[in-house]
Amino acid sequence: MPPTPTSPVEPCNNLALRKAARYLGATYDKALASVGLRATQFSILQKLSARGEMTISSLADTIAMDRTTMASNLKPLAREGLVTVEPSPTDRRARIVTITPDGTARVNEALPLWKDAQARFEEAFGAEDAARLRESLAAVLDTGFTPWAE
């Protein structure tokens, strides 16, 4: 007979969100694998493609990630020559991330694969439900928590 928990853990918002994120993240990772990118790397390159360059901190904020994790995610992209990470000329503490021409080419190569994954999800889940889901998830970021505050 399996043990019974001493306190209920369902429904747990965190667990539900993480399960869905792992499931959907793995789906996008699989879709982008043929171009050598993971979903998080694609998102980073996509943001940089739109902006050109950003500090590590502002890029981390844009993707809702702590700065240290962002710096770790940038290392393989820099090794592959898809981004450069250089000290800011105006603030020695800041580091500027810039997408390279190879990074832009990789985003352009990955974009149709991402669009296909996006369309398959919206077809299976429903386009209106997917839009509402994105709105709800965006609202989570406005709940006032400060997960990365020091």
Coordinates of N, CA and C in Angstrom, one line a residue:
M1 N 0.8 -1.2 0.0 CA 0.0 0.0 0.0 C 0.9 1.2 0.0
P2 N 0.7 2.2 -0.9 CA 1.5 3.4 -1.0 C 1.3 4.3 0.2
P3 N 2.3 5.0 0.6 CA 2.2 5.9 1.7 C 1.2 7.1 1.3
T4 N 0.5 7.5 2.3 CA -0.4 8.7 2.1 C 0.3 9.9 2.6
P5 N 0.2 11.0 1.8 CA 0.8 12.2 2.3 C 0.1 12.8 3.5
T6 N 0.9 13.5 4.4 CA 0.4 14.0 5.6 C -0.4 15.3 5.3
S7 N -0.1 16.0 4.2 CA -0.8 17.2 3.8 C -1.0 17.2 2.3
P8 N -2.2 17.7 1.9 CA -2.4 17.7 0.5 C -1.5 18.6 -0.3
V9 N -1.0 18.1 -1.4 CA -0.1 19.0 -2.2 C -0.8 19.3 -3.6
E10 N -1.9 18.7 -3.8 CA -2.7 19.1 -5.0 C -3.8 19.9 -4.6
P11 N -4.3 20.9 -5.2 CA -3.6 21.4 -6.4 C -2.4 22.4 -6.1
C12 N -1.3 22.1 -6.7 CA -0.1 23.0 -6.5 C 0.2 23.8 -7.8
N13 N 0.1 25.1 -7.7 CA 0.3 25.9 -8.8 C 1.7 25.7 -9.4
N14 N 2.7 25.6 -8.6 CA 4.1 25.5 -9.0 C 4.2 24.2 -9.8
L15 N 3.7 23.1 -9.2 CA 3.9 21.8 -9.9 C 3.2 21.7 -11.2
A16 N 1.9 22.2 -11.2 CA 1.2 22.3 -12.5 C 1.9 23.1 -13.6
L17 N 2.4 24.2 -13.2 CA 3.1 25.1 -14.1 C 4.4 24.4 -14.6
R18 N 5.2 23.8 -13.7 CA 6.4 23.2 -14.1 C 6.2 22.0 -15.0
K19 N 5.2 21.2 -14.7 CA 4.9 20.0 -15.5 C 4.6 20.5 -16.9
A20 N 3.7 21.5 -17.1 CA 3.3 22.0 -18.4 C 4.5 22.6 -19.1
A21 N 5.4 23.3 -18.3 CA 6.5 24.0 -18.9 C 7.5 22.9 -19.4
R22 N 7.7 21.9 -18.6 CA 8.6 20.8 -19.1 C 8.1 20.1 -20.4
Y23 N 6.8 19.8 -20.4 CA 6.1 19.2 -21.5 C 6.3 20.0 -22.7
L24 N 5.9 21.3 -22.6 CA 5.9 22.1 -23.8 C 7.3 22.5 -24.2
G25 N 8.2 22.7 -23.2 CA 9.6 23.0 -23.5 C 10.3 21.9 -24.2
A26 N 10.0 20.6 -23.8 CA 10.6 19.5 -24.6 C 10.1 19.4 -26.0
T27 N 8.8 19.8 -26.2 CA 8.2 19.8 -27.5 C 9.0 20.8 -28.4
Y28 N 9.2 22.0 -27.9 CA 9.9 23.0 -28.7 C 11.4 22.7 -28.8
D29 N 12.0 22.1 -27.8 CA 13.4 21.6 -27.9 C 13.5 20.6 -29.1
K30 N 12.6 19.7 -29.1 CA 12.6 18.6 -30.2 C 12.4 19.3 -31.6
A31 N 11.6 20.3 -31.6 CA 11.3 20.9 -32.9 C 12.6 21.7 -33.4
L32 N 13.3 22.2 -32.5 CA 14.5 23.1 -32.9 C 15.8 22.3 -32.9
A33 N 15.8 21.0 -32.5 CA 17.0 20.2 -32.4 C 17.8 20.2 -33.7
S34 N 17.1 20.1 -34.8 CA 17.8 20.0 -36.1 C 18.7 21.2 -36.5
V35 N 18.5 22.3 -35.8 CA 19.3 23.5 -36.1 C 20.3 23.7 -34.9
G36 N 20.3 22.8 -34.0 CA 21.3 22.8 -32.9 C 20.9 23.9 -31.8
L37 N 19.6 24.1 -31.6 CA 19.2 25.1 -30.6 C 18.2 24.4 -29.6
R38 N 18.3 24.8 -28.4 CA 17.2 24.5 -27.4 C 16.2 25.7 -27.4
A39 N 15.1 25.5 -26.9 CA 14.0 26.5 -26.9 C 14.5 27.8 -26.2
T40 N 15.2 27.6 -25.0 CA 15.7 28.8 -24.3 C 16.7 29.6 -25.1
Q41 N 17.6 28.8 -25.8 CA 18.6 29.5 -26.7 C 17.9 30.3 -27.8
F42 N 16.9 29.6 -28.4 CA 16.2 30.3 -29.4 C 15.5 31.6 -28.9
S43 N 14.9 31.6 -27.7 CA 14.3 32.8 -27.2 C 15.3 33.9 -26.9
I44 N 16.5 33.5 -26.4 CA 17.6 34.5 -26.2 C 18.0 35.1 -27.5
L45 N 18.2 34.3 -28.5 CA 18.6 34.8 -29.8 C 17.5 35.6 -30.5
Q46 N 16.3 35.2 -30.3 CA 15.2 36.0 -30.9 C 15.1 37.4 -30.2
K47 N 15.2 37.4 -28.9 CA 15.2 38.7 -28.2 C 16.3 39.6 -28.7
L48 N 17.5 39.0 -28.8 CA 18.7 39.8 -29.3 C 18.5 40.2 -30.8
S49 N 17.9 39.4 -31.5 CA 17.7 39.7 -32.9 C 16.8 40.9 -33.1
A50 N 15.8 41.0 -32.2 CA 14.9 42.2 -32.2 C 15.6 43.5 -31.7
R51 N 16.5 43.3 -30.7 CA 17.1 44.5 -30.1 C 18.6 44.7 -30.5
G52 N 19.3 43.8 -31.1 CA 20.6 44.0 -31.5 C 21.6 43.7 -30.4
E53 N 21.5 44.4 -29.3 CA 22.4 44.2 -28.1 C 21.7 44.6 -26.8
M54 N 22.0 43.9 -25.8 CA 21.4 44.2 -24.5 C 22.5 43.8 -23.4
T55 N 22.3 44.4 -22.2 CA 23.1 43.9 -21.1 C 22.6 42.5 -20.7
I56 N 23.5 41.8 -20.0 CA 23.0 40.5 -19.5 C 21.8 40.6 -18.6
S57 N 21.9 41.7 -17.7 CA 20.8 41.9 -16.8 C 19.5 42.2 -17.4
S58 N 19.5 43.1 -18.4 CA 18.3 43.4 -19.1 C 17.7 42.2 -19.9
L59 N 18.6 41.5 -20.5 CA 18.2 40.3 -21.3 C 17.6 39.3 -20.3
A60 N 18.2 39.1 -19.1 CA 17.6 38.2 -18.1 C 16.3 38.7 -17.7
D61 N 16.1 40.0 -17.4 CA 14.8 40.5 -17.1 C 13.7 40.3 -18.1
T62 N 14.1 40.4 -19.4 CA 13.2 40.3 -20.5 C 12.7 38.8 -20.6
I63 N 13.5 37.9 -20.2 CA 13.2 36.5 -20.3 C 12.7 35.9 -19.0
A64 N 12.7 36.8 -17.9 CA 12.3 36.3 -16.6 C 13.2 35.2 -16.1
M65 N 14.5 35.6 -16.0 CA 15.5 34.6 -15.6 C 16.5 35.4 -14.7
D66 N 17.1 34.7 -13.8 CA 18.1 35.4 -13.0 C 19.4 35.6 -13.8
R67 N 20.2 36.6 -13.4 CA 21.4 37.0 -14.2 C 22.4 35.9 -14.3
T68 N 22.6 35.1 -13.2 CA 23.6 34.1 -13.2 C 23.2 33.0 -14.2
T69 N 21.9 32.6 -14.2 CA 21.4 31.6 -15.1 C 21.6 32.1 -16.6
M70 N 21.3 33.3 -16.8 CA 21.4 33.9 -18.1 C 22.9 33.8 -18.6
A71 N 23.8 34.2 -17.7 CA 25.2 34.1 -18.1 C 25.6 32.7 -18.4
S72 N 25.1 31.7 -17.7 CA 25.4 30.3 -18.0 C 24.8 29.9 -19.4
N73 N 23.6 30.4 -19.7 CA 23.0 30.1 -20.9 C 23.7 30.7 -22.1
L74 N 24.3 31.8 -21.9 CA 25.0 32.5 -23.0 C 26.4 31.9 -23.3
K75 N 27.0 31.1 -22.4 CA 28.3 30.5 -22.7 C 28.3 29.6 -23.9
P76 N 27.4 28.7 -24.1 CA 27.4 27.9 -25.3 C 27.1 28.7 -26.6
L77 N 26.3 29.7 -26.5 CA 26.0 30.5 -27.6 C 27.2 31.3 -28.0
A78 N 28.0 31.8 -27.1 CA 29.2 32.5 -27.3 C 30.3 31.6 -27.9
R79 N 30.4 30.3 -27.4 CA 31.3 29.4 -27.9 C 31.1 29.0 -29.4
E80 N 29.8 29.0 -29.7 CA 29.4 28.7 -31.1 C 29.5 29.9 -32.0
G81 N 29.8 31.1 -31.5 CA 29.9 32.3 -32.3 C 28.6 32.9 -32.6
L82 N 27.5 32.6 -31.9 CA 26.2 33.1 -32.2 C 25.9 34.4 -31.5
V83 N 26.7 34.7 -30.4 CA 26.6 35.9 -29.6 C 28.0 36.3 -29.2
T84 N 28.2 37.6 -28.9 CA 29.4 38.0 -28.2 C 29.0 38.6 -26.9
V85 N 29.9 38.5 -25.9 CA 29.6 39.0 -24.6 C 30.9 39.8 -24.2
E86 N 30.7 41.2 -24.1 CA 31.9 42.1 -23.9 C 31.5 43.0 -22.8
P87 N 32.6 43.5 -22.1 CA 32.3 44.6 -21.1 C 31.7 45.8 -21.7
S88 N 30.8 46.4 -21.0 CA 30.2 47.7 -21.4 C 31.3 48.8 -21.5
P89 N 31.3 49.6 -22.5 CA 32.3 50.7 -22.5 C 32.0 51.8 -21.5
T90 N 30.7 51.8 -21.1 CA 30.3 52.9 -20.1 C 30.2 52.5 -18.7
D91 N 30.1 51.1 -18.4 CA 30.0 50.6 -17.1 C 30.7 49.3 -17.0
R92 N 31.9 49.3 -16.3 CA 32.7 48.1 -16.3 C 32.0 46.9 -15.6
R93 N 31.0 47.2 -14.8 CA 30.3 46.1 -14.1 C 29.3 45.4 -15.1
A94 N 28.9 46.0 -16.1 CA 27.9 45.5 -17.0 C 28.6 44.8 -18.2
R95 N 27.9 43.8 -18.7 CA 28.4 43.1 -19.9 C 27.3 43.1 -21.0
I96 N 27.8 43.5 -22.2 CA 26.9 43.7 -23.3 C 26.9 42.4 -24.2
V97 N 25.7 41.9 -24.4 CA 25.5 40.7 -25.3 C 25.0 41.2 -26.7
T98 N 25.7 40.8 -27.7 CA 25.3 41.2 -29.1 C 25.2 39.9 -29.9
I99 N 24.1 39.9 -30.7 CA 23.9 38.8 -31.6 C 24.9 39.0 -32.8
T100 N 25.5 37.9 -33.3 CA 26.4 37.9 -34.4 C 25.6 37.6 -35.7
P101 N 26.3 37.9 -36.9 CA 25.6 37.5 -38.1 C 25.3 36.0 -38.1
D102 N 26.2 35.1 -37.6 CA 25.9 33.7 -37.5 C 24.7 33.4 -36.6
G103 N 24.5 34.2 -35.5 CA 23.4 34.1 -34.6 C 22.1 34.5 -35.3
T104 N 22.1 35.5 -36.1 CA 21.0 36.0 -36.9 C 20.6 34.9 -37.9
A105 N 21.6 34.3 -38.5 CA 21.3 33.3 -39.5 C 20.7 32.1 -38.8
R106 N 21.2 31.7 -37.6 CA 20.6 30.6 -36.9 C 19.1 30.8 -36.5
V107 N 18.8 32.0 -36.1 CA 17.5 32.4 -35.7 C 16.6 32.3 -37.0
N108 N 17.1 32.8 -38.1 CA 16.3 32.7 -39.3 C 16.1 31.3 -39.8
E109 N 17.1 30.4 -39.5 CA 16.9 29.0 -39.9 C 15.9 28.3 -38.9
A110 N 15.9 28.7 -37.7 CA 15.1 28.1 -36.7 C 13.6 28.6 -36.7
L111 N 13.4 29.8 -37.2 CA 12.1 30.4 -37.1 C 11.0 29.6 -37.7
P112 N 11.2 29.0 -38.9 CA 10.1 28.1 -39.5 C 9.8 26.9 -38.6
L113 N 10.8 26.4 -37.9 CA 10.6 25.2 -37.0 C 9.8 25.7 -35.8
W114 N 10.2 26.8 -35.3 CA 9.4 27.4 -34.1 C 8.0 27.7 -34.5
K115 N 7.8 28.3 -35.7 CA 6.4 28.6 -36.1 C 5.6 27.3 -36.3
D116 N 6.2 26.3 -36.7 CA 5.5 25.0 -36.9 C 5.1 24.4 -35.5
A117 N 6.0 24.5 -34.6 CA 5.7 24.0 -33.2 C 4.6 24.9 -32.6
Q118 N 4.7 26.1 -32.8 CA 3.7 27.1 -32.3 C 2.3 26.8 -32.9
A119 N 2.3 26.5 -34.2 CA 1.0 26.2 -34.9 C 0.4 24.9 -34.5
R120 N 1.3 23.9 -34.3 CA 0.8 22.6 -33.8 C 0.2 22.7 -32.4
F121 N 0.9 23.4 -31.6 CA 0.3 23.6 -30.2 C -1.0 24.3 -30.3
E122 N -1.1 25.4 -31.0 CA -2.4 26.1 -31.1 C -3.5 25.3 -31.8
E123 N -3.1 24.5 -32.7 CA -4.1 23.6 -33.3 C -4.7 22.6 -32.3
A124 N -3.8 22.0 -31.5 CA -4.1 21.0 -30.5 C -4.8 21.6 -29.3
F125 N -4.4 22.7 -28.9 CA -4.9 23.4 -27.6 C -6.0 24.3 -27.9
G126 N -6.0 24.9 -29.1 CA -7.0 25.9 -29.5 C -6.3 27.3 -29.5
A127 N -6.5 28.0 -30.6 CA -5.8 29.3 -30.7 C -6.3 30.3 -29.6
E128 N -7.6 30.3 -29.4 CA -8.1 31.2 -28.4 C -7.6 30.8 -27.0
D129 N -7.6 29.5 -26.7 CA -7.2 29.1 -25.4 C -5.7 29.4 -25.2
A130 N -4.9 29.2 -26.3 CA -3.5 29.5 -26.3 C -3.2 31.0 -26.0
A131 N -4.0 31.9 -26.6 CA -3.9 33.3 -26.4 C -4.2 33.6 -24.9
R132 N -5.3 33.0 -24.4 CA -5.7 33.2 -23.0 C -4.6 32.7 -22.1
L133 N -4.0 31.6 -22.4 CA -2.9 31.0 -21.6 C -1.7 32.0 -21.5
R134 N -1.3 32.5 -22.7 CA -0.2 33.5 -22.7 C -0.5 34.7 -21.9
E135 N -1.8 35.2 -21.9 CA -2.2 36.3 -21.1 C -2.1 36.0 -19.6
S136 N -2.6 34.8 -19.3 CA -2.6 34.4 -17.9 C -1.2 34.3 -17.4
L137 N -0.3 33.7 -18.2 CA 1.1 33.5 -17.8 C 1.8 34.8 -17.7
A138 N 1.5 35.8 -18.5 CA 2.1 37.1 -18.4 C 1.6 37.8 -17.2
A139 N 0.4 37.5 -16.8 CA -0.1 38.1 -15.5 C 0.6 37.6 -14.3
V140 N 1.0 36.3 -14.4 CA 1.8 35.7 -13.3 C 3.0 36.6 -12.9
L141 N 3.6 37.2 -14.0 CA 4.8 38.0 -13.8 C 4.5 39.3 -13.1
D142 N 3.2 39.7 -13.0 CA 2.8 40.9 -12.3 C 2.2 40.7 -10.9
T143 N 2.5 39.5 -10.3 CA 1.9 39.2 -9.0 C 2.7 39.8 -7.8
G144 N 3.8 40.4 -8.1 CA 4.6 41.2 -7.1 C 5.7 40.4 -6.4
F145 N 5.9 39.2 -6.7 CA 7.0 38.4 -6.1 C 8.3 38.9 -6.6
T146 N 9.3 38.7 -5.8 CA 10.7 39.2 -6.3 C 11.6 38.0 -6.1
P147 N 11.5 37.0 -7.0 CA 12.3 35.8 -6.9 C 13.8 35.9 -7.0
W148 N 14.2 37.0 -7.7 CA 15.7 37.1 -7.9 C 16.2 38.3 -7.1
A149 N 15.4 38.9 -6.2 CA 15.9 40.0 -5.4 C 17.0 39.5 -4.5
E150 N 18.0 40.3 -4.3 CA 19.1 40.0 -3.4 C 18.9 40.4 -2.0

